[in-house]
PDB file of C-alpha atoms in Angstrom:
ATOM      1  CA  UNK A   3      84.353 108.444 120.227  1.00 53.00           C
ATOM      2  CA  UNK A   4      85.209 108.544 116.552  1.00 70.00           C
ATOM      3  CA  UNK A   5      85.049 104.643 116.248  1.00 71.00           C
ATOM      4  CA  UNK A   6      81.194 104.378 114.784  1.00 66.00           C
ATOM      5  CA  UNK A   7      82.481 106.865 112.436  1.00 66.00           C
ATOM      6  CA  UNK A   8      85.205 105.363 110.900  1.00 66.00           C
ATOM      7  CA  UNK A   9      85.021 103.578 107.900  1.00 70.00           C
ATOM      8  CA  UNK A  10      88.754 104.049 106.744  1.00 68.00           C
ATOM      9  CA  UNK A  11      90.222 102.466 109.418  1.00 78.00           C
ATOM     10  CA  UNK A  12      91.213  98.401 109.855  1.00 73.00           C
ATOM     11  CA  UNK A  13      89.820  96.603 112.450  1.00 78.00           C
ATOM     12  CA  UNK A  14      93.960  96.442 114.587  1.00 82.00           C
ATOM     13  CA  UNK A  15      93.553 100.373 114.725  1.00 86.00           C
ATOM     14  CA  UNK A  16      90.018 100.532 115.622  1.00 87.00           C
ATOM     15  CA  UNK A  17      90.649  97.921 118.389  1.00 90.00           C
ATOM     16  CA  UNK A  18      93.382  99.684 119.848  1.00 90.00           C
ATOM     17  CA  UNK A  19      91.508 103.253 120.087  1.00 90.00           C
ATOM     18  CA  UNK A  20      88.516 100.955 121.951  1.00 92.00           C
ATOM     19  CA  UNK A  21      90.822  99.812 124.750  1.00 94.00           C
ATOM     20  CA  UNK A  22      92.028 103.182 125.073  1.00 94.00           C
ATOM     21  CA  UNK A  23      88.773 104.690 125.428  1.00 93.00           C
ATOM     22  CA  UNK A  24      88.405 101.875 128.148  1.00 94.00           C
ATOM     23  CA  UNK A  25      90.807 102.876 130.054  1.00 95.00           C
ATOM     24  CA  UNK A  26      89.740 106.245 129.935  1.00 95.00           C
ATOM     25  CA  UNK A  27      86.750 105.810 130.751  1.00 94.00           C
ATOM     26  CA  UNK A  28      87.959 103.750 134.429  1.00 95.00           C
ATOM     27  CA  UNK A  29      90.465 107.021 135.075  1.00 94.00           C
ATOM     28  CA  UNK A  30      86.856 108.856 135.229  1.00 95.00           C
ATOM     29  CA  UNK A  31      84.807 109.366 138.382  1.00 96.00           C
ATOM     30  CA  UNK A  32      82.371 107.193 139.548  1.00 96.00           C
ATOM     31  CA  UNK A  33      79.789 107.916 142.400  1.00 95.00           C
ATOM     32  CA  UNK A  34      79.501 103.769 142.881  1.00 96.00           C
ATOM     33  CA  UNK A  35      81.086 100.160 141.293  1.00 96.00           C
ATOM     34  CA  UNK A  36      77.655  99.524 139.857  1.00 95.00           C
ATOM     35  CA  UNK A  37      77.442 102.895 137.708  1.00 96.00           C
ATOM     36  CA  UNK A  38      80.894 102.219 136.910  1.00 96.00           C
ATOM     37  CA  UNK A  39      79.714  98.620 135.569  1.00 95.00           C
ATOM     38  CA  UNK A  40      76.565  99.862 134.017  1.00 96.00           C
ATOM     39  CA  UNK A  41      78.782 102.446 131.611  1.00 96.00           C
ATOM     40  CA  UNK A  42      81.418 100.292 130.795  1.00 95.00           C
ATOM     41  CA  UNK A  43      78.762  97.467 129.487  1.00 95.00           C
ATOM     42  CA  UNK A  44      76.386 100.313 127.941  1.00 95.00           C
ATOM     43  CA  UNK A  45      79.683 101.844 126.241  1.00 93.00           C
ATOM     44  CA  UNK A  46      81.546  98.409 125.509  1.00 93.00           C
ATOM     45  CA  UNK A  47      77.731  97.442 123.393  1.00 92.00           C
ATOM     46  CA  UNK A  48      77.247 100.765 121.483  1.00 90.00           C
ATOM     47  CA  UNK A  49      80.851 100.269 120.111  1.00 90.00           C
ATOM     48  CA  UNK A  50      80.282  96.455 119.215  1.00 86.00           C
ATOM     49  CA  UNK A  51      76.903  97.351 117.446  1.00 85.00           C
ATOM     50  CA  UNK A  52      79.101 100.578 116.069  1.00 83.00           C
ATOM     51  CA  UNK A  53      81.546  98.021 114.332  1.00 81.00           C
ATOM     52  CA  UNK A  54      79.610  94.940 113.842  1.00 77.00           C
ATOM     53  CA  UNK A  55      82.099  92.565 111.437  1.00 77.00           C
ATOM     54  CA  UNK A  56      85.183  93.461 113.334  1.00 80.00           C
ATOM     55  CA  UNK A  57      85.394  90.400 115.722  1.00 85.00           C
ATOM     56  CA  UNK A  58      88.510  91.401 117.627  1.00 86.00           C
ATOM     57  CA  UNK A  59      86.857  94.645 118.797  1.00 87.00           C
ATOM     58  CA  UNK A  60      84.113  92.134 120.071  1.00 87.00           C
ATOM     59  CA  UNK A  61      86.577  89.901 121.693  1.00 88.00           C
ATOM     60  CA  UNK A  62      88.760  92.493 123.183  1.00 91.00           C
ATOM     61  CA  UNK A  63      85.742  94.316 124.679  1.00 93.00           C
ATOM     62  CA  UNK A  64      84.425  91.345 126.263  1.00 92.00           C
ATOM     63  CA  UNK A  65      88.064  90.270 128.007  1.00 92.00           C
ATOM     64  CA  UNK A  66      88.035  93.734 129.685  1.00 94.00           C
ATOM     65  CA  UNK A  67      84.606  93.650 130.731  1.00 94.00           C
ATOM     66  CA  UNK A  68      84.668  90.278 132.040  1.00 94.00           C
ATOM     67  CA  UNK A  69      88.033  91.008 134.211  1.00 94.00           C
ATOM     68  CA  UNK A  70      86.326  94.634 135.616  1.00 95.00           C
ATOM     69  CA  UNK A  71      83.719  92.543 136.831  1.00 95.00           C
ATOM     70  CA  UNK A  72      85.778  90.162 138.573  1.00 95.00           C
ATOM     71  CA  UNK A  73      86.478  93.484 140.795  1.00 94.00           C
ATOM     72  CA  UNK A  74      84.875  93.002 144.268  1.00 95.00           C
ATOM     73  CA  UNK A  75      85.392  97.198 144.868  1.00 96.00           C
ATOM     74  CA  UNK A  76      84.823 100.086 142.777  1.00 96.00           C
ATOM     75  CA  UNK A  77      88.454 100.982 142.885  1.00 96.00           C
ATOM     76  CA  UNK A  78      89.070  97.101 142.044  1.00 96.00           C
ATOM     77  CA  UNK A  79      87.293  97.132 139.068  1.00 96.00           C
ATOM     78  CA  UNK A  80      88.286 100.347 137.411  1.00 96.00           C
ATOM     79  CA  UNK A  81      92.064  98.505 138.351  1.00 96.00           C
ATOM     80  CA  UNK A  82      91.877  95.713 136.341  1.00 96.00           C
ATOM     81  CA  UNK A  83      90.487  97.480 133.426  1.00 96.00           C
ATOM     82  CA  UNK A  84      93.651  99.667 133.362  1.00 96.00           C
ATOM     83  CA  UNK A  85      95.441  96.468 133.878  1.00 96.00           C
ATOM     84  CA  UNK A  86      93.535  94.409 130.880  1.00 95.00           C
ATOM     85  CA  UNK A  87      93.489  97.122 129.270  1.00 95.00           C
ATOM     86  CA  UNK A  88      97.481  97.738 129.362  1.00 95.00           C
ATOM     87  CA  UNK A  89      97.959  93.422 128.692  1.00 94.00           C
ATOM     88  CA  UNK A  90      95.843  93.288 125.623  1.00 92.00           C
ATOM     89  CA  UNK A  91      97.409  96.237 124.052  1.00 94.00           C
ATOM     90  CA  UNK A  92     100.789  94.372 124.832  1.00 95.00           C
ATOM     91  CA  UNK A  93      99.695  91.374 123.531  1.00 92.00           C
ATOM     92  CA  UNK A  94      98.260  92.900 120.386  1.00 92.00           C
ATOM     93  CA  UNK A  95     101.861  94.523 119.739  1.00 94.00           C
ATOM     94  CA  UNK A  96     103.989  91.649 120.333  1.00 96.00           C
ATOM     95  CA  UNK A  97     101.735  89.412 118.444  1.00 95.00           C
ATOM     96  CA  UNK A  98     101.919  92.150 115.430  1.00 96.00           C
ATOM     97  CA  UNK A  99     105.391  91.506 115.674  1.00 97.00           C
ATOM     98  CA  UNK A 100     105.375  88.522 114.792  1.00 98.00           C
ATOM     99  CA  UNK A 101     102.665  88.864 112.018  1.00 98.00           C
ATOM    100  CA  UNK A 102     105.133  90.908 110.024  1.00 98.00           C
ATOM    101  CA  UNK A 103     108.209  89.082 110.542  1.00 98.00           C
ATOM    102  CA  UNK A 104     105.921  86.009 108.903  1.00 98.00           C
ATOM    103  CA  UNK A 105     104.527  88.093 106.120  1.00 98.00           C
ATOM    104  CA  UNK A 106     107.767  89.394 105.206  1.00 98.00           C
ATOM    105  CA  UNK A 107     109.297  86.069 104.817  1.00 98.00           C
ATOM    106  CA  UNK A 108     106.658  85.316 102.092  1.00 98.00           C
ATOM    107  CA  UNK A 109     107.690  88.259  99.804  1.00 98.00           C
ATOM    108  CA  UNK A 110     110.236  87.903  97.268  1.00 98.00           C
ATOM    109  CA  UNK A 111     112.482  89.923  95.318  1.00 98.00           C
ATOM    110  CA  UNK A 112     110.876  91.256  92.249  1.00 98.00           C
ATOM    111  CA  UNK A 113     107.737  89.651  93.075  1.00 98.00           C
ATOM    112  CA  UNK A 114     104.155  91.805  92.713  1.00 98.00           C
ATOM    113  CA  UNK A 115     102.544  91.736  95.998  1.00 98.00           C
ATOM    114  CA  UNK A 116      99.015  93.257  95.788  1.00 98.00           C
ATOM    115  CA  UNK A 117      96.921  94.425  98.247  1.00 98.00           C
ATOM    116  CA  UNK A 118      93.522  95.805  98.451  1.00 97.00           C
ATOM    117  CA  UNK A 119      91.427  97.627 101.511  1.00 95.00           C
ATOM    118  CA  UNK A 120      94.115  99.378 103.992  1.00 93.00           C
ATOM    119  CA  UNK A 121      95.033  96.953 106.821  1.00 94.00           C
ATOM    120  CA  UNK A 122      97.751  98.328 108.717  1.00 93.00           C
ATOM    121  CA  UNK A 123      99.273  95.539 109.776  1.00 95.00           C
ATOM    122  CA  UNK A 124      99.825  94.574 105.563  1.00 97.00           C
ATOM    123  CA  UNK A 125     101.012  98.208 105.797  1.00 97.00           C
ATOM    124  CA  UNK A 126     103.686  97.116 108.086  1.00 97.00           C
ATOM    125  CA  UNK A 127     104.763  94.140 106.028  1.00 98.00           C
ATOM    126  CA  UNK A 128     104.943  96.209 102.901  1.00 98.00           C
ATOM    127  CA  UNK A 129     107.142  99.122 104.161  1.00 98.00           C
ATOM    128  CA  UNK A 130     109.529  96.362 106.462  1.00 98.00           C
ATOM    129  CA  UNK A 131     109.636  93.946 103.454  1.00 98.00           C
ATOM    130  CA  UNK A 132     110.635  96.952 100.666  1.00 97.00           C
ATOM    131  CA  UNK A 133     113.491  97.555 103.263  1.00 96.00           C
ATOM    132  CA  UNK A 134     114.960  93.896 102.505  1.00 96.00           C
ATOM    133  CA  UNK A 135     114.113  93.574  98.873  1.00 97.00           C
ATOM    134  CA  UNK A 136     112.715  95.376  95.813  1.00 97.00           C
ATOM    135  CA  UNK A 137     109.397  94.559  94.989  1.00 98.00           C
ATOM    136  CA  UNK A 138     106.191  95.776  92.657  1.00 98.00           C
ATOM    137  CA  UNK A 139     103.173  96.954  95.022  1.00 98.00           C
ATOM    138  CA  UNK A 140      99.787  97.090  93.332  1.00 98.00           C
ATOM    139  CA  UNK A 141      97.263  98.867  95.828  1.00 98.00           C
ATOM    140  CA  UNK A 142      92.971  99.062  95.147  1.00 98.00           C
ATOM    141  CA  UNK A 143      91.660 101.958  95.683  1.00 96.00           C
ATOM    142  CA  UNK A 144      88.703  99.679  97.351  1.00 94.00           C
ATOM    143  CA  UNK A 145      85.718 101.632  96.827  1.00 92.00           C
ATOM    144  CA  UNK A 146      82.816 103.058  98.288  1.00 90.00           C
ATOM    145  CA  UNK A 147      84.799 104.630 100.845  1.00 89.00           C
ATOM    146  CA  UNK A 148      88.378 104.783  98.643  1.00 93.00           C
ATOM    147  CA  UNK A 149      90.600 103.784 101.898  1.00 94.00           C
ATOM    148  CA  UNK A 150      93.488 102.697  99.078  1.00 96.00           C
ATOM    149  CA  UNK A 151      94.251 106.186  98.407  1.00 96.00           C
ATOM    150  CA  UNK A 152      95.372 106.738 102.020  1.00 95.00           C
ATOM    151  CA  UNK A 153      97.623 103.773 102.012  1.00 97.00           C
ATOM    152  CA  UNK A 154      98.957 104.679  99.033  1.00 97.00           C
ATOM    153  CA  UNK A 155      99.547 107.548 100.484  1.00 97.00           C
ATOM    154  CA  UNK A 156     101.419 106.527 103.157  1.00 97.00           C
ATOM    155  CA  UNK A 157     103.843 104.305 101.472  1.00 98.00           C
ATOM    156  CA  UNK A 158     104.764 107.091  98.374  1.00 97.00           C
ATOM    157  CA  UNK A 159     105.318 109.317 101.537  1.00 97.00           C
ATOM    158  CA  UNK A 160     107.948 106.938 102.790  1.00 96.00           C
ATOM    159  CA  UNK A 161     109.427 106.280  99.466  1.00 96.00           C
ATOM    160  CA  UNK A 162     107.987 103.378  98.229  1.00 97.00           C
ATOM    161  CA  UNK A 163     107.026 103.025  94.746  1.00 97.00           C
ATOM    162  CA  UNK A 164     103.462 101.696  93.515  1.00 98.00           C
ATOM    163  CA  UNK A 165     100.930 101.113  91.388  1.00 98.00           C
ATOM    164  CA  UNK A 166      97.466 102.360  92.338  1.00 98.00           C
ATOM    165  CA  UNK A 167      94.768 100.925  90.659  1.00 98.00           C
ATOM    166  CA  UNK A 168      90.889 100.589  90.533  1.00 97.00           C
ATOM    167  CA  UNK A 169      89.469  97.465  92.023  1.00 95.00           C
ATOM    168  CA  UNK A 170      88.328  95.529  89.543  1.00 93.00           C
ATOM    169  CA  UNK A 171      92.184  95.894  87.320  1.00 96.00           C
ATOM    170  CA  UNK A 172      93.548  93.294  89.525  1.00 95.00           C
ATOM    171  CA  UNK A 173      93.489  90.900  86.512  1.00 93.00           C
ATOM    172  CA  UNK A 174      95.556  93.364  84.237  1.00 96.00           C
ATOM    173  CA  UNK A 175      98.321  92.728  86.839  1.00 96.00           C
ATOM    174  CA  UNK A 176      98.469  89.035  87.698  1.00 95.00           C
ATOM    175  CA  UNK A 177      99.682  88.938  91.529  1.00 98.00           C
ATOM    176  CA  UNK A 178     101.942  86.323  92.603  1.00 98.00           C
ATOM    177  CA  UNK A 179     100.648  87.285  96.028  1.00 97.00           C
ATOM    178  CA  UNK A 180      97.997  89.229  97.458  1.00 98.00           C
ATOM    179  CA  UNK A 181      98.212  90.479 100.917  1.00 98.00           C
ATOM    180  CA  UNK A 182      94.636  91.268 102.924  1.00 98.00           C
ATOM    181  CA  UNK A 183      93.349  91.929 106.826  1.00 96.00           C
ATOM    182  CA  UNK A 184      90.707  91.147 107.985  1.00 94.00           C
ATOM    183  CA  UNK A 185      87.549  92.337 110.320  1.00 91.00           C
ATOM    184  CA  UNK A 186      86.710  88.753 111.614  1.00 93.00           C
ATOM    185  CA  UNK A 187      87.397  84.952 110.898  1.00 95.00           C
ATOM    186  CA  UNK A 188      84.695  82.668 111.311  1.00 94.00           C
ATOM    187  CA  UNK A 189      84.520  78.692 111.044  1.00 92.00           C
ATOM    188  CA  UNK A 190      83.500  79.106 107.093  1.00 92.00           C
ATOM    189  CA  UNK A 191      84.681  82.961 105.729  1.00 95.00           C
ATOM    190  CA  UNK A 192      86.833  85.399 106.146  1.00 96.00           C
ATOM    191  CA  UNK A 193      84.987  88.544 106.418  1.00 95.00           C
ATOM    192  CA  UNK A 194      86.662  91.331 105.089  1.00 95.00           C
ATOM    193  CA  UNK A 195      86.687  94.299 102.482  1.00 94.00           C
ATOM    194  CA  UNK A 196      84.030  93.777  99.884  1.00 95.00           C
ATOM    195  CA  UNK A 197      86.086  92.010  96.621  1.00 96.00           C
ATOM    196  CA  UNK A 198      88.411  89.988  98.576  1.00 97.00           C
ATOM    197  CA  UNK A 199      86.430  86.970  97.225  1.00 97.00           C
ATOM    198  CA  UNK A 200      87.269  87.537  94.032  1.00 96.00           C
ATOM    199  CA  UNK A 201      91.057  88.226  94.606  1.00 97.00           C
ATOM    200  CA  UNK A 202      91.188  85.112  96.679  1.00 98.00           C
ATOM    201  CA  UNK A 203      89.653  82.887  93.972  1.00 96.00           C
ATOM    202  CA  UNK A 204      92.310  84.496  91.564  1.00 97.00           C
ATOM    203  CA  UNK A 205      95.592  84.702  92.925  1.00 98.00           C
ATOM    204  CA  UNK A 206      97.571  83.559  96.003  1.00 98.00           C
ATOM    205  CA  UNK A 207      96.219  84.832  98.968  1.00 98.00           C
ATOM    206  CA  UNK A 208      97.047  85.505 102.200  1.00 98.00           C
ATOM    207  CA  UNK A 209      95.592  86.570 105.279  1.00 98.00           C
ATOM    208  CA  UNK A 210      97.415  88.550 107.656  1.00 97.00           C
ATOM    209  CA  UNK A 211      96.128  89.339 111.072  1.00 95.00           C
ATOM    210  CA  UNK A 212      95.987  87.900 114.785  1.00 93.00           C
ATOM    211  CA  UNK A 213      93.929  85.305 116.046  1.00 93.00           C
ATOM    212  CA  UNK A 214      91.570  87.622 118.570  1.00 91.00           C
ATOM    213  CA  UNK A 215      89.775  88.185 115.307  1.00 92.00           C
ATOM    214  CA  UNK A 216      89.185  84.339 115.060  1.00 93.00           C
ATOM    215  CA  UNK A 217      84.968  83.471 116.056  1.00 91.00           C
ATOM    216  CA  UNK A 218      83.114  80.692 116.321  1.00 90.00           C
ATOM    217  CA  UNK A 219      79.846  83.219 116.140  1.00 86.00           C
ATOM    218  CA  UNK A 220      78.014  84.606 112.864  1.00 86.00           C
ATOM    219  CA  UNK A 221      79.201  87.502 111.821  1.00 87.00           C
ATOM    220  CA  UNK A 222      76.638  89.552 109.963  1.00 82.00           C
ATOM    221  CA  UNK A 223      77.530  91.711 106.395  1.00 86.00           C
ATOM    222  CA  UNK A 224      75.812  94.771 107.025  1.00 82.00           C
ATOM    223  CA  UNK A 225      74.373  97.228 104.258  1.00 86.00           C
ATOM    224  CA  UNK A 226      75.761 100.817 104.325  1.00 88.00           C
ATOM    225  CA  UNK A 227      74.770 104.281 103.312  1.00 89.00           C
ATOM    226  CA  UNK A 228      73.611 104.051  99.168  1.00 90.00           C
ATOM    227  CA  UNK A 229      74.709 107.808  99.246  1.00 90.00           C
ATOM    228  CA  UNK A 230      78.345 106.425  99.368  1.00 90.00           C
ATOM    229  CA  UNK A 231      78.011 104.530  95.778  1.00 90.00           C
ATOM    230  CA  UNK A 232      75.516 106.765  93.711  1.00 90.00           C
ATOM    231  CA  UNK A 233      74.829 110.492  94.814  1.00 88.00           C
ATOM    232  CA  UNK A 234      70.898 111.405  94.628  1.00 86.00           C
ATOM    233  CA  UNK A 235      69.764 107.752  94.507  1.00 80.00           C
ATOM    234  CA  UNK A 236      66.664 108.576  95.120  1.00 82.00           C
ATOM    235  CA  UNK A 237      65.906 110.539  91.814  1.00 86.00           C
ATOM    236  CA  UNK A 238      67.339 107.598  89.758  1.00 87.00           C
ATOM    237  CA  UNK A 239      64.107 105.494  89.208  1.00 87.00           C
ATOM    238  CA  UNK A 240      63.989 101.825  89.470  1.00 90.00           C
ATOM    239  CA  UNK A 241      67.404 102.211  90.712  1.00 91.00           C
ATOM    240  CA  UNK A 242      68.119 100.221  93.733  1.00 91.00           C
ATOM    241  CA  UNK A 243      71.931 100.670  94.727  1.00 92.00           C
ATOM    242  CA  UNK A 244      73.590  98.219  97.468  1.00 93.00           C
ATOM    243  CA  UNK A 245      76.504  99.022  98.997  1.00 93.00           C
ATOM    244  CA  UNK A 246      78.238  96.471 101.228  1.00 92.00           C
ATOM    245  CA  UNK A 247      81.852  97.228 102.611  1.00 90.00           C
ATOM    246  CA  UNK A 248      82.478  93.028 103.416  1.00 92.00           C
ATOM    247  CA  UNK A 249      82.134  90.163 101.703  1.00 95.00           C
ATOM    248  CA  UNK A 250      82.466  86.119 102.882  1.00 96.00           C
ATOM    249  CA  UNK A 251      85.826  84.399 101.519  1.00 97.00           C
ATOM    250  CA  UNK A 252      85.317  81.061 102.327  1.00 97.00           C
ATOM    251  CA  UNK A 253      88.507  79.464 104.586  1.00 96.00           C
ATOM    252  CA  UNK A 254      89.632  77.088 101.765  1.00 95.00           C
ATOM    253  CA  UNK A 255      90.165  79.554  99.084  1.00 97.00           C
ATOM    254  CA  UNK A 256      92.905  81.512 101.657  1.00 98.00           C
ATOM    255  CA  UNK A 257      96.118  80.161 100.782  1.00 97.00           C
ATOM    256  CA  UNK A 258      97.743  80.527 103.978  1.00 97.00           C
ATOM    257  CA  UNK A 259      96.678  82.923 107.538  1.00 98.00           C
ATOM    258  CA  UNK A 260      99.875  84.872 108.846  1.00 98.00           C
ATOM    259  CA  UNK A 261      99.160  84.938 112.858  1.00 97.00           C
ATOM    260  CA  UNK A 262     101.411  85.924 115.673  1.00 96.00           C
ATOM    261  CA  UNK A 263     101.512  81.382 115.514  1.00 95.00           C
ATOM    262  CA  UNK A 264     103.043  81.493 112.184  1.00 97.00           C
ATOM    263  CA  UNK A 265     102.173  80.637 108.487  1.00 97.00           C
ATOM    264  CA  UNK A 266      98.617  78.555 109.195  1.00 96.00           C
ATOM    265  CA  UNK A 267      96.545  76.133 106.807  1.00 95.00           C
ATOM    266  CA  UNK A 268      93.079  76.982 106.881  1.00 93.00           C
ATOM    267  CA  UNK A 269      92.501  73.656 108.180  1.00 90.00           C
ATOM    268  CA  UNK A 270      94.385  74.813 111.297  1.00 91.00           C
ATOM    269  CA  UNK A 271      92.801  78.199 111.927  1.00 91.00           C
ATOM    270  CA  UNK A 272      89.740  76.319 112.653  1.00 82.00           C
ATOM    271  CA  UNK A 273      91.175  75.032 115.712  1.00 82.00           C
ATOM    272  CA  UNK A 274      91.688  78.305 117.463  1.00 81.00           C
ATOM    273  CA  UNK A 275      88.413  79.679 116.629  1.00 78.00           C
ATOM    274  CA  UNK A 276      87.420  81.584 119.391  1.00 63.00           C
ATOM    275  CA  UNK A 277      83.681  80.730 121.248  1.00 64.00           C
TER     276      UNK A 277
END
């Protein structure tokens, strides 16, 4: 799998490949229901501790691995994985549905929306909304890993026009909306690509994504590779380069969550916090 690997990706897209690999992996041969079992957990875990901040990988993992063990036969089990497996992805595109019909309705015409980190469900929202109205994009290139340039990308390539900017030239731009994913939402932050903080404590923003990445559970900000933010560390003395690809943005500095439920307060999104 080429899950662990990605670091471009949002958290919706890396979901979705998961539960696919799930129910690839029950198609497979098994010699008995317990080996079967034993490789979904051992699989479901190494992509988990692959992904660690993206709760709705977490969650969605769990649901299927909870129902195959519900299976009383070998043949049962691999079943209702393919059956999950094919009701989750459902759910997840029906509730997406919904997500941008919401986050469209907050755009208006000749507004600047900005976004930063590449969430394709923003994505979505951008390229339906443009359809409607004229707007000004402004998209980060969201460094270490860059993953602006390939939305960017994707949106000149349909015809949209944009502004592509470093990070830290939000300011220059002033925003009367920014538009963000997110890997997981917890009772306190929104965890999500590292200098949403700071955009949220400047302008307007909003959160868009569904609520299986809601978590009532600590979600840890791991450090990444140093070689992705300064080449040859090492030979740079008393040098010591962190590179973090999240950050914490605490609830009440989101102006508003866009979930398949609507336009929610952060006051609400508390309330459906998963256990």
């Amino acid at each position: 799998m080429d899950i662990e690997d990605d670091n471009l990706s949002g958290a919706a897209v890396l979901t979705e490949k998961a539960l696919t690999y799930l129910d690839t992996l029950a198609k497979k041969e098994y010699p008995s229901q317990e080996e079967f079992l034993s490789t979904m957990k051992k699989e479901c875990l190494h992509l988990v501790q692959s992904q660690k901040s993206m709760a709705s990988l977490k969650n969605e993992l769990l649901h299927v691995l909870r129902n195959a063990e519900k299976g009383e036969t070998l043949e049962e089990a691999k079943n209702l994985v393919t059956q999950s497996v094919k009701e989750r992805l459902q759910f997840l595109k029906k509730a997406e549905i919904k997500i941008i019909q919401y986050g469209t309705s907050l755009i208006r015409e000749g507004s600047t929306v900005l976004t930063h980190s590449r969430s394709s469900t923003v994505e979505k929202i951008l390229i339906n909304a443009y359809l409607k109205i004229p707007f000004h994009i402004v998209v980060t290139e969201s460094r270490p890993n860059c993953e602006g340039r390939l939305l960017a990308e994707t949106l000149s390539t349909k015809g949209i026009p944009l502004t592509f900017i470093v990070d830290t030239a939000a300011t220059l731009f002033n925003p009367d909306l920014v538009l963000v994913g997110a890997d997981a939402v917890t009772p306190h932050y929104v965890i999500n690509k590292i200098g949403t903080k700071f955009l949220a404590a400047s302008f307007p923003t909003y959160v868009a994504c569904s609520t299986n990445k809601f978590t009532k559970k600590r979600v840890a900000i791991e450090e990444k590779n140093p070689e992705e933010v300064l080449k040859n560390e090492k030979k740079y003395k008393n040098v010591q380069v962190k590179n973090y690809y999240f950050d914490g943005t605490p609830l009440n500095c989101i102006k508003g969550f866009i979930t398949e439920y609507g336009i929610l307060p952060p006051e609400k999104v508390k309330s459906l916090l998963k256990p």
